[in-house]
Amino acid sequence: MVKNILFDIDDTLFPSTEFSSLARKNAVNAMISMGMQGDFETLNSKLKSIIEKKGSNYPRHFDDLCSEMGVADSARFVAAAISAYHDTKTSIAPFPTVPMTLLRLREGGFRLYAATQGSAIKQWDKLIRLRIALYFDGVFVSEELQENKGGGFYRKILETLNSKPGTCIMVGDREDADIAPAKAAGMRTVRLVAGRHASVPSNADFVIKDIAELPAILRVPPQNP
Amino acid sequence: MVKNILFDIDDTLFPSTEFSSLARKNAVNAMISMGMQGDFETLNSKLKSIIEKKGSNYPRHFDDLCSEMGVADSARFVAAAISAYHDTKTSIAPFPTVPMTLLRLREGGFRLYAATQGSAIKQWDKLIRLRIALYFDGVFVSEELQENKGGGFYRKILETLNSKPGTCIMVGDREDADIAPAKAAGMRTVRLVAGRHASVPSNADFVIKDIAELPAILRVPPQNP
């Protein structure tokens, strides 16, 4: 009997890829507004490849872009880019059916957890900015469990919850990080088929296109009319 | 003949002390909203003394507060506090007469610079969020010049600008960091008498209560009617 629902966050609870792309564009426009030389397309594509090469946690993407463009006095452009990037990232919003679905699941007696890559504070920050933090009893992150999202990651979650695999269901958009390893750890699985990984075939127990399908799968009684 | 106007930023161009205090209060309230135990007064006064003891650039104020309160699972509270603190700090606004005064000074042919403690990117970030960055030709910061705000700091600014002291006027709210050392370097000085340092006596060439008094002091012709 499922009691605990684990959620991936990025591209499962909110359109993370879309916001990252928008944040990058806004950062480039902010640099241009401050007088940075170069057209939008050149700057945006250079920045995109710097982020791809150095990874999203590298802290000096904008400094590197200034170097590549031969800009000497870069502080004003880096500051403009960081501030526009953060403003976009802090205005993230959940997929529209997420808040009401989480509330229904809580009312249905389930305990909700996030299971994600990254650091605990960054992931809580996302839940807070998405205005859904209060629905979650905890956040399991790869950094603290010292495991990337593989079978070991999900087994450590089961240990921490002191729960049998059959009491947990994992919900996520990625077959490799969310579904396959959770299934290997014995959990039930729900694959959200949407976004850039939508074409990857699934072995999940359930396949959904919208988080709003979860209450029916978990047999939560319908709301009062 | 004055050509260059140097401005302190904190408590000269915007009410920095007031915003810091509000940011701290909002951070405490955000922790309470996430379920942190403790009443507002206790948490706020503990946080205030941690910030005073460790300095404002120490990155773990909220972690320390959680430790002091005996909170084990602190990530959600730290994330809530950081996010509320940043949201407040990013909504800073200038003193009301600042933008129009800077514009008039630019139109009057002056070049404007900021001269502040801290890092160049953080100071540009403030000018950008205050929506006044485009009025400034440069930012001089203690970190880059490797001098705290003393006589050496202002002499290095004169070297960088390749200007004689009499062509520069320094505007700030602090007698110790803004007025006395700028005067010692031979600059003209304007003391803004407001805020928490208002009672300190001044040896500045001019004393003002509002930045809007600057154009008259610098003999900028009145605007078209």
Coordinates of C-alpha atoms in Angstrom, one line a residue:
Chain A
M1 CA 0.0 0.0 0.0
V2 CA 1.6 3.2 -1.2
K3 CA 2.0 5.8 1.6
N4 CA 5.0 7.9 0.5
I5 CA 5.2 9.8 -2.8
L6 CA 8.6 10.9 -4.1
F7 CA 8.8 13.6 -6.7
D8 CA 11.6 14.7 -8.9
I9 CA 11.5 18.5 -9.1
D10 CA 13.1 19.8 -12.3
D11 CA 10.8 19.4 -15.3
T12 CA 8.4 17.3 -13.1
L13 CA 7.0 20.0 -10.8
F14 CA 7.9 23.0 -12.9
P15 CA 9.3 23.7 -16.4
S16 CA 12.9 24.0 -15.4
T17 CA 14.4 23.8 -18.9
E18 CA 12.2 26.6 -20.1
F19 CA 13.1 28.8 -17.2
S20 CA 16.8 28.2 -17.6
S21 CA 16.6 29.2 -21.3
L22 CA 14.6 32.3 -20.5
A23 CA 17.0 33.2 -17.6
R24 CA 19.9 33.0 -20.1
K25 CA 18.2 35.2 -22.7
N26 CA 17.3 37.8 -20.0
A27 CA 20.9 37.8 -18.8
V28 CA 22.1 38.5 -22.4
N29 CA 19.6 41.3 -22.9
A30 CA 20.6 42.8 -19.5
M31 CA 24.2 42.9 -20.7
I32 CA 23.2 44.6 -23.9
S33 CA 21.1 47.1 -22.0
M34 CA 24.3 48.0 -20.0
G35 CA 26.1 48.7 -23.3
M36 CA 27.8 45.4 -24.0
Q37 CA 29.0 45.1 -27.6
G38 CA 27.7 42.2 -29.7
D39 CA 24.3 41.1 -31.1
F40 CA 21.9 39.0 -29.2
E41 CA 22.3 35.8 -31.2
T42 CA 26.1 35.8 -30.9
L43 CA 26.1 36.4 -27.2
N44 CA 23.3 34.0 -26.5
S45 CA 24.9 31.1 -28.4
K46 CA 28.3 31.8 -26.9
L47 CA 26.8 31.8 -23.4
K48 CA 24.8 28.6 -24.2
S49 CA 28.0 26.8 -25.1
I50 CA 29.9 28.1 -22.1
I51 CA 27.1 26.7 -19.8
E52 CA 27.1 23.4 -21.7
K53 CA 30.9 23.1 -21.5
K54 CA 31.4 24.2 -17.8
G55 CA 28.1 22.8 -16.3
S56 CA 25.3 24.8 -14.8
N57 CA 26.9 25.0 -11.3
Y58 CA 30.1 26.8 -12.6
P59 CA 30.0 30.3 -11.1
R60 CA 31.7 32.3 -13.8
H61 CA 29.7 31.8 -17.0
F62 CA 29.3 35.6 -17.5
D63 CA 32.9 36.4 -16.8
D64 CA 33.9 33.9 -19.4
L65 CA 31.5 35.4 -21.9
C66 CA 33.1 38.8 -21.3
S67 CA 36.6 37.4 -21.8
E68 CA 35.5 35.7 -25.0
M69 CA 34.1 39.0 -26.2
G70 CA 37.3 40.9 -25.3
V71 CA 35.5 43.0 -22.7
A72 CA 38.0 44.5 -20.2
D73 CA 35.9 46.3 -17.6
S74 CA 33.4 43.5 -17.1
A75 CA 32.0 44.1 -13.6
R76 CA 29.0 46.1 -14.8
F77 CA 28.0 43.5 -17.4
V78 CA 28.5 40.5 -15.1
A79 CA 26.4 42.3 -12.4
A80 CA 23.6 43.0 -14.9
A81 CA 23.6 39.4 -16.2
I82 CA 23.6 37.9 -12.7
S83 CA 20.8 40.1 -11.5
A84 CA 18.6 39.4 -14.6
Y85 CA 19.4 35.7 -14.4
H86 CA 18.4 35.5 -10.7
D87 CA 15.3 37.6 -11.2
T88 CA 14.1 35.1 -13.8
K89 CA 15.1 32.1 -11.7
T90 CA 13.3 33.5 -8.6
S91 CA 10.0 34.0 -10.6
I92 CA 9.6 30.2 -11.3
A93 CA 6.1 28.9 -11.3
P94 CA 4.8 25.3 -11.0
F95 CA 3.1 23.4 -13.8
P96 CA -0.5 24.7 -13.4
T97 CA -2.1 21.5 -12.0
V98 CA 0.7 20.8 -9.5
P99 CA -0.4 22.8 -6.4
M100 CA -4.0 21.5 -6.3
T101 CA -2.8 17.9 -7.0
L102 CA -0.3 18.0 -4.1
L103 CA -3.0 19.4 -1.8
R104 CA -5.3 16.5 -2.8
L105 CA -2.6 13.9 -2.2
R106 CA -1.9 15.4 1.3
E107 CA -5.6 15.4 2.1
G108 CA -5.7 11.8 0.9
G109 CA -3.2 10.9 3.6
F110 CA 0.0 10.6 1.6
R111 CA 3.4 11.9 2.7
L112 CA 5.3 13.8 0.0
Y113 CA 9.0 14.0 -0.5
A114 CA 11.3 15.5 -3.2
A115 CA 14.1 13.3 -4.5
T116 CA 16.5 15.2 -6.6
Q117 CA 20.1 16.0 -7.7
G118 CA 21.9 18.9 -6.1
S119 CA 22.1 20.6 -2.6
A120 CA 19.3 20.5 0.0
I121 CA 19.1 24.3 0.3
K122 CA 18.9 24.9 -3.4
Q123 CA 16.1 22.3 -3.7
W124 CA 14.1 23.7 -0.8
D125 CA 14.6 27.1 -2.3
K126 CA 12.8 25.9 -5.5
L127 CA 9.9 24.4 -3.5
I128 CA 9.6 27.7 -1.5
R129 CA 9.6 29.8 -4.7
L130 CA 7.1 27.4 -6.3
R131 CA 4.9 28.1 -3.2
I132 CA 4.5 24.3 -2.5
A133 CA 7.2 23.8 0.2
L134 CA 4.6 23.2 3.0
Y135 CA 3.3 20.1 1.3
F136 CA 6.6 18.3 1.6
D137 CA 7.8 16.4 4.6
G138 CA 11.4 16.2 3.4
V139 CA 13.8 16.6 0.5
F140 CA 16.3 13.8 -0.4
V141 CA 19.2 15.2 -2.4
S142 CA 22.1 13.4 -4.0
E143 CA 24.6 15.7 -2.4
E144 CA 23.6 14.8 1.2
L145 CA 23.0 11.1 0.5
Q146 CA 26.3 11.1 -1.4
E147 CA 24.8 9.1 -4.3
N148 CA 23.8 10.3 -7.7
K149 CA 20.3 9.2 -8.7
G150 CA 20.9 5.5 -9.0
G151 CA 19.7 2.4 -7.2
G152 CA 21.8 3.3 -4.1
F153 CA 20.2 6.7 -3.9
Y154 CA 16.7 5.2 -3.7
R155 CA 17.7 2.4 -1.3
K156 CA 19.1 5.1 1.1
I157 CA 15.8 6.9 0.9
L158 CA 14.0 3.7 1.9
E159 CA 16.4 3.3 4.8
T160 CA 15.9 6.8 6.0
L161 CA 12.1 6.5 5.8
N162 CA 12.4 3.1 7.4
S163 CA 9.9 1.9 4.8
K164 CA 9.4 -1.1 2.5
P165 CA 9.8 -0.4 -1.2
G166 CA 6.2 -1.2 -1.9
T167 CA 5.0 1.7 0.3
C168 CA 6.9 4.2 -2.0
I169 CA 6.1 5.5 -5.4
M170 CA 8.6 7.7 -7.4
V171 CA 7.3 10.3 -9.9
G172 CA 9.6 11.8 -12.5
D173 CA 10.2 12.8 -16.1
R174 CA 13.5 10.9 -16.7
E175 CA 13.6 7.1 -17.3
D176 CA 17.3 7.0 -16.5
A177 CA 17.5 8.9 -13.2
D178 CA 13.9 8.7 -11.9
I179 CA 12.2 5.5 -13.1
A180 CA 14.8 2.7 -13.8
P181 CA 16.8 3.1 -10.5
A182 CA 13.7 3.5 -8.3
K183 CA 12.2 0.4 -9.9
A184 CA 15.5 -1.4 -9.3
A185 CA 15.2 -0.5 -5.6
G186 CA 11.7 -2.1 -5.6
M187 CA 9.6 1.1 -5.6
R188 CA 6.5 1.7 -7.7
T189 CA 7.0 4.3 -10.5
V190 CA 5.1 6.9 -12.4
R191 CA 6.7 8.4 -15.5
L192 CA 5.7 11.9 -16.5
V193 CA 5.9 11.9 -20.3
A194 CA 6.5 15.6 -21.2
G195 CA 9.3 17.9 -22.2
R196 CA 12.6 17.1 -23.8
H197 CA 12.8 13.5 -22.6
A198 CA 9.3 12.6 -23.7
S199 CA 10.4 10.3 -26.6
V200 CA 12.4 8.0 -24.3
P201 CA 10.3 4.7 -23.9
S202 CA 9.2 3.8 -20.4
N203 CA 9.1 0.7 -18.2
A204 CA 7.3 2.6 -15.4
D205 CA 4.2 1.1 -13.7
F206 CA 2.2 4.1 -14.8
V207 CA 2.7 6.6 -17.6
I208 CA 1.0 10.1 -17.3
K209 CA 1.0 13.3 -19.2
D210 CA 0.0 15.5 -16.3
I211 CA 0.6 15.4 -12.6
A212 CA -3.2 15.8 -12.2
E213 CA -3.6 12.1 -13.1
L214 CA -1.9 11.0 -9.9
P215 CA -4.9 11.1 -7.5
A216 CA -6.8 8.6 -9.7
I217 CA -3.9 6.3 -10.0
L218 CA -3.5 6.4 -6.2
R219 CA -7.2 5.9 -5.7
V220 CA -7.7 9.2 -3.8
P221 CA -11.5 9.7 -3.5
P222 CA -12.9 12.5 -5.6
Q223 CA -13.3 15.9 -4.0
N224 CA -16.6 17.1 -2.6
P225 CA -18.7 18.5 -5.4
Chain B
M1 CA 36.5 73.4 -11.8
V2 CA 34.6 70.3 -10.7
K3 CA 34.1 67.7 -13.5
N4 CA 33.9 64.4 -11.6
I5 CA 31.4 63.6 -8.9
L6 CA 32.0 60.6 -6.7
F7 CA 29.2 59.1 -4.7
D8 CA 29.1 56.8 -1.8
I9 CA 26.3 54.3 -2.4
D10 CA 25.0 52.8 1.0
D11 CA 22.8 55.3 2.8
T12 CA 23.7 58.0 0.3
L13 CA 21.9 56.9 -2.8
F14 CA 19.5 54.5 -1.1
P15 CA 18.4 53.7 2.5
S16 CA 20.7 50.7 2.9
T17 CA 20.4 50.4 6.7
E18 CA 16.6 50.4 6.5
F19 CA 16.6 47.7 3.8
S20 CA 19.0 45.5 5.7
S21 CA 16.8 45.7 8.7
L22 CA 13.7 44.9 6.7
A23 CA 15.5 42.0 4.9
R24 CA 16.4 40.5 8.3
K25 CA 12.9 40.8 9.6
N26 CA 11.5 39.2 6.4
A27 CA 14.0 36.4 6.7
V28 CA 12.9 35.6 10.2
N29 CA 9.2 35.7 9.2
A30 CA 9.9 33.3 6.3
M31 CA 11.5 30.8 8.7
I32 CA 8.5 31.0 11.0
S33 CA 6.2 30.5 8.0
M34 CA 8.1 27.3 7.3
G35 CA 7.4 26.0 10.8
M36 CA 10.5 27.2 12.7
Q37 CA 10.0 27.2 16.4
G38 CA 10.5 30.4 18.4
D39 CA 8.9 33.8 18.5
F40 CA 9.7 36.7 16.2
E41 CA 11.4 38.9 18.8
T42 CA 13.8 36.1 20.0
L43 CA 14.7 35.0 16.5
N44 CA 15.2 38.6 15.2
S45 CA 17.4 39.7 18.1
K46 CA 19.5 36.5 17.9
L47 CA 19.9 37.0 14.1
K48 CA 20.8 40.6 14.6
S49 CA 23.6 39.8 17.1
I50 CA 24.9 37.0 14.8
I51 CA 25.2 39.5 11.9
E52 CA 26.9 42.1 14.2
K53 CA 29.3 39.5 15.5
K54 CA 30.2 37.8 12.2
G55 CA 29.9 40.8 9.8
S56 CA 27.5 41.2 7.0
N57 CA 29.6 39.2 4.4
Y58 CA 29.7 36.0 6.5
P59 CA 27.7 33.5 4.5
R60 CA 26.1 31.3 7.3
H61 CA 24.1 33.7 9.5
F62 CA 20.9 31.6 9.1
D63 CA 22.7 28.3 9.7
D64 CA 24.1 29.7 12.9
L65 CA 20.7 30.9 14.0
C66 CA 19.3 27.3 13.4
S67 CA 22.2 25.8 15.5
E68 CA 21.6 28.3 18.3
M69 CA 17.9 27.3 18.3
G70 CA 18.8 23.6 18.3
V71 CA 17.2 23.0 14.9
A72 CA 18.5 19.8 13.3
D73 CA 16.9 19.6 9.8
S74 CA 17.7 23.2 8.9
A75 CA 17.9 23.2 5.1
R76 CA 14.2 24.3 4.6
F77 CA 14.6 27.1 7.1
V78 CA 17.9 28.4 5.7
A79 CA 16.4 28.3 2.2
A80 CA 13.3 30.2 3.3
A81 CA 15.4 32.8 5.0
I82 CA 17.9 33.3 2.1
S83 CA 15.1 33.6 -0.4
A84 CA 13.2 36.2 1.7
Y85 CA 16.4 38.1 2.4
H86 CA 17.4 38.2 -1.2
D87 CA 13.9 39.2 -2.4
T88 CA 14.0 42.2 -0.1
K89 CA 17.5 43.2 -1.0
T90 CA 16.7 42.9 -4.7
S91 CA 13.7 45.3 -4.3
I92 CA 15.8 48.2 -3.1
A93 CA 14.8 51.7 -4.3
P94 CA 16.8 54.9 -4.4
F95 CA 16.0 58.0 -2.2
P96 CA 13.3 59.6 -4.2
T97 CA 15.2 62.6 -5.5
V98 CA 18.2 60.6 -6.6
P99 CA 17.3 59.6 -10.2
M100 CA 16.3 63.1 -11.3
T101 CA 19.3 64.7 -9.7
L102 CA 21.7 62.3 -11.3
L103 CA 20.1 62.9 -14.7
R104 CA 20.4 66.7 -14.2
L105 CA 24.1 66.4 -13.2
R106 CA 24.8 64.3 -16.3
E107 CA 23.0 66.8 -18.5
G108 CA 25.1 69.5 -16.8
G109 CA 28.2 67.8 -18.2
F110 CA 29.5 66.0 -15.1
R111 CA 30.9 62.5 -15.0
L112 CA 29.5 60.4 -12.2
Y113 CA 31.4 57.6 -10.3
A114 CA 30.6 55.5 -7.3
A115 CA 33.3 55.2 -4.6
T116 CA 32.4 52.4 -2.1
Q117 CA 33.5 49.6 0.1
G118 CA 33.1 46.0 -1.2
S119 CA 33.3 44.2 -4.5
A120 CA 32.8 45.7 -8.0
I121 CA 30.1 43.2 -9.0
K122 CA 28.0 43.7 -5.8
Q123 CA 28.2 47.5 -6.1
W124 CA 27.2 47.5 -9.8
D125 CA 24.4 45.1 -8.8
K126 CA 23.1 47.8 -6.4
L127 CA 23.3 50.5 -9.1
I128 CA 21.5 48.2 -11.6
R129 CA 18.7 47.3 -9.1
L130 CA 18.3 51.0 -8.2
R131 CA 17.8 51.6 -11.9
I132 CA 20.6 54.3 -12.0
A133 CA 23.5 52.3 -13.4
L134 CA 23.5 54.0 -16.8
Y135 CA 24.4 57.4 -15.2
F136 CA 27.7 56.1 -13.9
D137 CA 30.9 56.0 -15.8
G138 CA 32.6 53.7 -13.3
V139 CA 32.7 52.2 -9.9
F140 CA 35.7 52.5 -7.6
V141 CA 35.7 49.8 -4.9
S142 CA 38.0 49.2 -1.9
E143 CA 38.4 45.6 -2.9
E144 CA 39.8 46.3 -6.3
L145 CA 41.9 49.3 -5.3
Q146 CA 43.1 47.2 -2.3
E147 CA 42.5 50.1 0.0
N148 CA 39.8 50.7 2.6
K149 CA 38.2 54.1 2.3
G150 CA 41.1 56.2 3.5
G151 CA 43.3 58.8 1.9
G152 CA 45.1 56.2 -0.2
F153 CA 41.8 55.1 -1.7
Y154 CA 40.9 58.6 -2.9
R155 CA 44.5 59.2 -4.2
K156 CA 44.3 56.0 -6.2
I157 CA 41.0 57.2 -7.7
L158 CA 42.6 60.5 -8.8
E159 CA 45.5 58.5 -10.4
T160 CA 43.0 56.3 -12.3
L161 CA 41.0 59.3 -13.5
N162 CA 44.2 61.1 -14.2
S163 CA 42.6 64.1 -12.6
K164 CA 43.7 66.9 -10.3
P165 CA 42.0 66.8 -6.8
G166 CA 40.2 70.1 -7.4
T167 CA 38.3 68.5 -10.4
C168 CA 36.6 65.9 -8.1
I169 CA 33.9 66.2 -5.4
M170 CA 33.0 63.4 -3.1
V171 CA 29.5 63.0 -1.8
G172 CA 28.7 60.8 1.2
D173 CA 26.9 60.3 4.5
R174 CA 30.0 59.4 6.6
E175 CA 32.5 61.8 7.9
D176 CA 35.1 59.1 8.6
A177 CA 35.0 57.1 5.4
D178 CA 33.7 59.7 2.8
I179 CA 34.5 63.2 3.9
A180 CA 37.7 63.3 6.0
P181 CA 39.9 61.1 3.7
A182 CA 38.6 62.6 0.4
K183 CA 39.4 66.1 1.9
A184 CA 42.9 64.8 2.9
A185 CA 43.4 63.8 -0.7
G186 CA 42.6 67.3 -1.8
M187 CA 39.1 66.7 -3.2
R188 CA 36.0 68.9 -2.6
T189 CA 33.5 67.3 -0.3
V190 CA 29.7 67.3 0.2
R191 CA 28.3 65.7 3.4
L192 CA 24.8 64.3 3.3
V193 CA 23.5 64.7 6.8
A194 CA 20.9 62.0 7.3
G195 CA 20.4 58.6 8.8
R196 CA 22.3 57.0 11.6
H197 CA 25.4 59.1 11.2
A198 CA 23.6 62.5 11.1
S199 CA 24.8 63.7 14.5
V200 CA 28.5 63.5 13.6
P201 CA 29.8 67.0 13.0
S202 CA 31.2 67.8 9.6
N203 CA 34.2 69.6 8.1
A204 CA 32.9 69.1 4.5
D205 CA 32.9 72.0 2.1
F206 CA 29.1 71.7 1.8
V207 CA 26.5 70.1 4.0
I208 CA 23.2 69.0 2.5
K209 CA 20.1 67.2 3.7
D210 CA 19.0 66.0 0.3
I211 CA 20.9 65.0 -2.8
A212 CA 18.6 67.3 -4.8
E213 CA 20.6 70.2 -3.4
L214 CA 23.7 69.2 -5.5
P215 CA 22.8 70.9 -8.8
A216 CA 22.6 74.3 -7.1
I217 CA 26.0 73.8 -5.3
L218 CA 27.5 72.8 -8.6
R219 CA 25.9 75.7 -10.5
V220 CA 24.0 73.5 -12.9
P221 CA 21.6 75.8 -14.7
P222 CA 17.9 75.3 -13.9
Q223 CA 15.9 73.0 -16.1
N224 CA 13.7 74.4 -18.8
P225 CA 10.4 75.5 -17.4

